[in-house]
Coordinates of C-alpha atoms in Angstrom, one line a residue:
Chain A
T1 CA 0.0 0.0 0.0
Q2 CA 1.4 3.4 -1.1
L3 CA 1.5 5.9 1.8
L4 CA 1.2 8.6 -0.8
E5 CA -1.3 8.1 -3.6
Q6 CA -0.9 10.2 -6.7
S7 CA -3.6 10.7 -9.3
P8 CA -4.0 10.4 -12.1
Q9 CA -1.3 7.9 -12.9
F10 CA -1.1 8.9 -16.5
L11 CA -2.3 12.1 -18.2
S12 CA -2.0 13.1 -21.9
I13 CA -3.2 16.6 -22.9
Q14 CA -2.8 19.1 -25.7
E15 CA -0.5 22.1 -25.5
G16 CA -2.3 25.0 -24.0
E17 CA -4.6 23.0 -21.7
N18 CA -4.7 23.3 -17.9
L19 CA -4.2 20.3 -15.6
T20 CA -4.1 19.4 -12.0
V21 CA -2.5 16.4 -10.4
Y22 CA -3.1 15.2 -6.8
C23 CA -1.1 13.7 -4.0
N24 CA -3.1 12.3 -1.1
S25 CA -2.5 10.5 2.1
S26 CA -4.1 9.5 5.4
S27 CA -0.9 10.6 7.2
V28 CA 0.1 14.1 8.3
F29 CA 3.3 15.4 6.7
S30 CA 5.7 18.0 8.2
S31 CA 6.6 19.0 4.7
L32 CA 5.9 17.9 1.1
Q33 CA 8.0 18.2 -2.0
W34 CA 7.3 18.0 -5.7
Y35 CA 9.9 16.7 -8.1
R36 CA 9.9 16.3 -11.9
Q37 CA 11.8 13.5 -13.6
E38 CA 12.6 13.3 -17.3
P39 CA 13.5 10.1 -19.1
G40 CA 17.0 8.8 -18.2
E41 CA 17.5 11.3 -15.5
G42 CA 17.1 11.7 -11.8
P43 CA 14.3 13.6 -10.2
V44 CA 14.7 17.4 -9.9
L45 CA 13.2 19.3 -7.0
L46 CA 10.5 21.8 -8.0
V47 CA 9.2 23.1 -4.7
T48 CA 8.9 22.4 -0.9
V49 CA 5.8 23.3 1.1
V50 CA 5.8 23.2 4.9
T51 CA 2.7 25.1 6.1
G52 CA -0.9 23.9 5.9
G53 CA -2.7 25.9 3.3
E54 CA 0.5 27.2 1.7
V55 CA 0.4 28.1 -2.0
K56 CA 3.6 28.5 -4.0
K57 CA 3.9 29.5 -7.6
L58 CA 6.7 28.6 -10.0
K59 CA 6.0 30.4 -13.4
R60 CA 3.0 28.4 -14.7
L61 CA 3.0 25.9 -11.9
T62 CA 1.0 26.4 -8.7
F63 CA 1.5 24.1 -5.7
Q64 CA -0.8 23.9 -2.8
F65 CA -0.5 22.1 0.6
G66 CA -3.7 21.0 2.2
D67 CA -4.9 22.7 5.4
A68 CA -4.5 19.5 7.3
R69 CA -1.1 18.7 5.7
K70 CA -2.3 15.4 4.3
D71 CA -2.6 16.3 0.7
S72 CA -1.2 18.5 -2.1
S73 CA -1.9 19.5 -5.6
L74 CA 0.0 20.7 -8.6
H75 CA -1.8 22.8 -11.2
I76 CA -0.2 23.7 -14.5
T77 CA -1.6 26.5 -16.6
A78 CA -1.3 26.5 -20.4
A79 CA 0.8 23.3 -20.5
Q80 CA 3.7 23.2 -22.9
P81 CA 5.6 20.1 -24.4
G82 CA 8.5 21.0 -22.1
D83 CA 6.3 20.2 -19.1
T84 CA 6.3 16.5 -20.2
G85 CA 7.7 14.3 -17.5
L86 CA 7.1 12.2 -14.4
Y87 CA 5.8 14.3 -11.5
L88 CA 6.6 12.9 -8.0
C89 CA 5.4 14.1 -4.7
A90 CA 7.4 13.2 -1.6
G91 CA 6.7 13.8 2.1
S92 CA 8.3 13.7 5.5
I93 CA 6.0 12.1 8.0
S94 CA 5.4 14.3 11.1
S95 CA 6.0 11.4 13.5
G96 CA 9.0 10.0 11.6
S97 CA 12.4 11.0 10.6
A98 CA 12.9 14.2 8.6
R99 CA 15.8 12.5 7.1
Q100 CA 13.6 10.2 5.1
L101 CA 11.2 11.0 2.4
T102 CA 8.3 8.8 1.3
F103 CA 7.6 9.1 -2.5
G104 CA 4.4 8.6 -4.4
S105 CA 4.3 6.5 -7.5
G106 CA 4.1 9.5 -9.7
T107 CA 2.0 11.0 -12.5
Q108 CA 3.3 10.6 -16.0
L109 CA 2.4 13.7 -17.9
T110 CA 2.6 14.0 -21.7
V111 CA 1.9 17.3 -23.4
L112 CA 1.3 17.0 -27.1
P113 CA 2.2 19.9 -29.5
Chain B
N1 CA 30.3 21.7 -9.5
A2 CA 29.0 18.3 -10.7
G3 CA 26.4 17.8 -8.0
V4 CA 25.7 14.1 -7.6
T5 CA 27.4 11.6 -9.9
Q6 CA 26.9 7.9 -10.2
T7 CA 28.9 5.1 -11.9
P8 CA 28.3 3.0 -13.8
K9 CA 25.3 4.3 -15.9
F10 CA 24.4 0.8 -17.1
R11 CA 25.3 -2.7 -16.0
V12 CA 24.2 -6.2 -16.8
L13 CA 24.8 -9.0 -14.3
K14 CA 24.2 -12.7 -14.2
T15 CA 22.4 -14.1 -11.2
G16 CA 24.8 -14.6 -8.3
Q17 CA 27.4 -12.1 -9.5
S18 CA 28.3 -9.1 -7.3
M19 CA 28.9 -5.5 -8.0
T20 CA 29.3 -2.1 -6.3
L21 CA 27.6 1.1 -7.4
L22 CA 29.4 4.3 -6.6
C23 CA 27.8 7.6 -5.7
A24 CA 29.8 10.9 -5.3
Q25 CA 28.6 14.4 -4.3
D26 CA 30.6 17.6 -4.2
M27 CA 28.1 19.7 -2.2
N28 CA 29.5 18.8 1.2
H29 CA 26.1 17.3 2.1
E30 CA 25.8 15.3 5.3
Y31 CA 23.0 13.0 4.2
M32 CA 23.1 10.5 1.4
Y33 CA 20.6 8.0 0.1
W34 CA 20.2 5.0 -2.2
Y35 CA 16.8 4.4 -3.9
R36 CA 15.5 2.0 -6.4
Q37 CA 12.8 2.9 -8.9
D38 CA 10.5 0.3 -10.4
P39 CA 7.5 0.9 -12.8
G40 CA 4.4 1.9 -10.8
M41 CA 6.3 1.8 -7.5
G42 CA 7.9 5.2 -7.3
L43 CA 11.2 5.6 -5.4
R44 CA 11.8 3.2 -2.5
L45 CA 14.6 3.9 0.0
I46 CA 17.2 1.1 0.3
H47 CA 19.7 2.5 2.7
Y48 CA 20.8 6.0 3.9
S49 CA 23.6 7.7 5.8
V50 CA 23.4 10.7 8.1
G51 CA 27.2 11.2 8.0
E52 CA 30.6 9.8 7.4
G53 CA 30.9 6.3 8.9
T54 CA 27.2 5.9 9.5
T55 CA 24.6 3.9 7.6
A56 CA 20.9 2.9 8.3
K57 CA 18.3 0.7 6.7
G58 CA 15.5 2.1 4.6
E59 CA 12.3 0.5 3.3
V60 CA 13.8 -2.3 1.2
P61 CA 17.4 -3.1 2.5
D62 CA 17.5 -6.9 1.9
G63 CA 20.1 -8.1 -0.5
Y64 CA 22.1 -4.8 -0.4
N65 CA 24.9 -3.4 1.7
V66 CA 26.3 0.1 1.9
S67 CA 29.4 2.0 3.1
R68 CA 30.2 5.6 3.7
L69 CA 33.9 5.7 4.4
K70 CA 34.2 9.3 3.1
K71 CA 31.7 12.1 3.4
Q72 CA 31.5 12.6 -0.4
N73 CA 31.1 8.9 -1.3
F74 CA 28.3 6.4 -0.7
L75 CA 28.7 2.9 -2.1
L76 CA 25.9 0.4 -2.7
G77 CA 26.9 -3.3 -2.9
L78 CA 25.0 -6.3 -4.2
E79 CA 26.7 -9.5 -2.9
S80 CA 24.7 -12.0 -4.9
A81 CA 22.5 -10.4 -7.5
A82 CA 19.0 -11.7 -8.2
P83 CA 16.6 -10.9 -11.1
S84 CA 14.4 -9.1 -8.5
Q85 CA 17.1 -6.5 -8.2
T86 CA 16.7 -5.5 -11.8
S87 CA 15.9 -1.8 -11.5
V88 CA 17.1 1.8 -11.8
Y89 CA 19.1 2.9 -8.8
F90 CA 19.3 6.5 -7.8
C91 CA 21.6 8.1 -5.3
A92 CA 20.7 11.4 -3.6
S93 CA 22.2 13.8 -1.1
S94 CA 20.7 16.5 1.1
Q95 CA 21.4 19.0 3.8
I96 CA 19.0 20.4 6.4
G97 CA 17.2 23.6 5.5
R98 CA 14.3 24.8 7.7
G99 CA 14.3 21.2 9.1
V100 CA 13.5 19.9 5.5
H101 CA 15.8 17.7 3.6
E102 CA 15.6 18.8 0.0
Q103 CA 17.3 16.0 -2.0
Y104 CA 19.5 16.2 -5.0
F105 CA 19.6 13.2 -7.2
G106 CA 22.2 11.6 -9.5
P107 CA 21.4 10.5 -13.1
G108 CA 20.8 6.9 -12.1
T109 CA 22.2 3.4 -12.8
R110 CA 20.2 1.0 -14.9
L111 CA 20.9 -2.6 -13.7
T112 CA 19.7 -5.7 -15.3
V113 CA 20.1 -9.1 -13.7
T114 CA 19.6 -12.1 -16.0

């Protein structure tokens, strides 16, 4: 059983469309991170959120941490082919070690030109 | 500044063979990690280290050993490879910032065990 559930697992959209991917858990996280991974490469950190209700923007990407710190969402506005990749959320459990991250299984996004 | 590097990039082993994967980081990070990534499973932590000379088990440690003799290097060993260890292996390093460990990953090693 995945501690962090990501949905959808796969998403294919046309350039210019908007999309939202979700990261959900029954556990409370002290912090949550989003990574993007391109084929043949390691994950690259996009953002870290630490406060319940926190919203962070990175150009056309908007990240939100749920009020209860159990879930997060990533919204992309006007998606571009360069946004294609595997999006992973990862969280530090409040009762656990901040040294360890638990990763979701990822959302594979394909943006078609 | 190369960040996190991993060698080799690809390797094919026969069942029962052994090998060592090398991870190096030049960011002076205290913490280092080894993960494996399998389709539909995300990243799973194998072992990690909180400093030179220390190691600890992660979620899936069986069949693997690690060593951190130098702060910048973290080695992952497979003593007797099994087909179930076919995977992509990622090394990462991190440093505490606001109590959060933001991890930096290497490019990965693709291992096939036949």
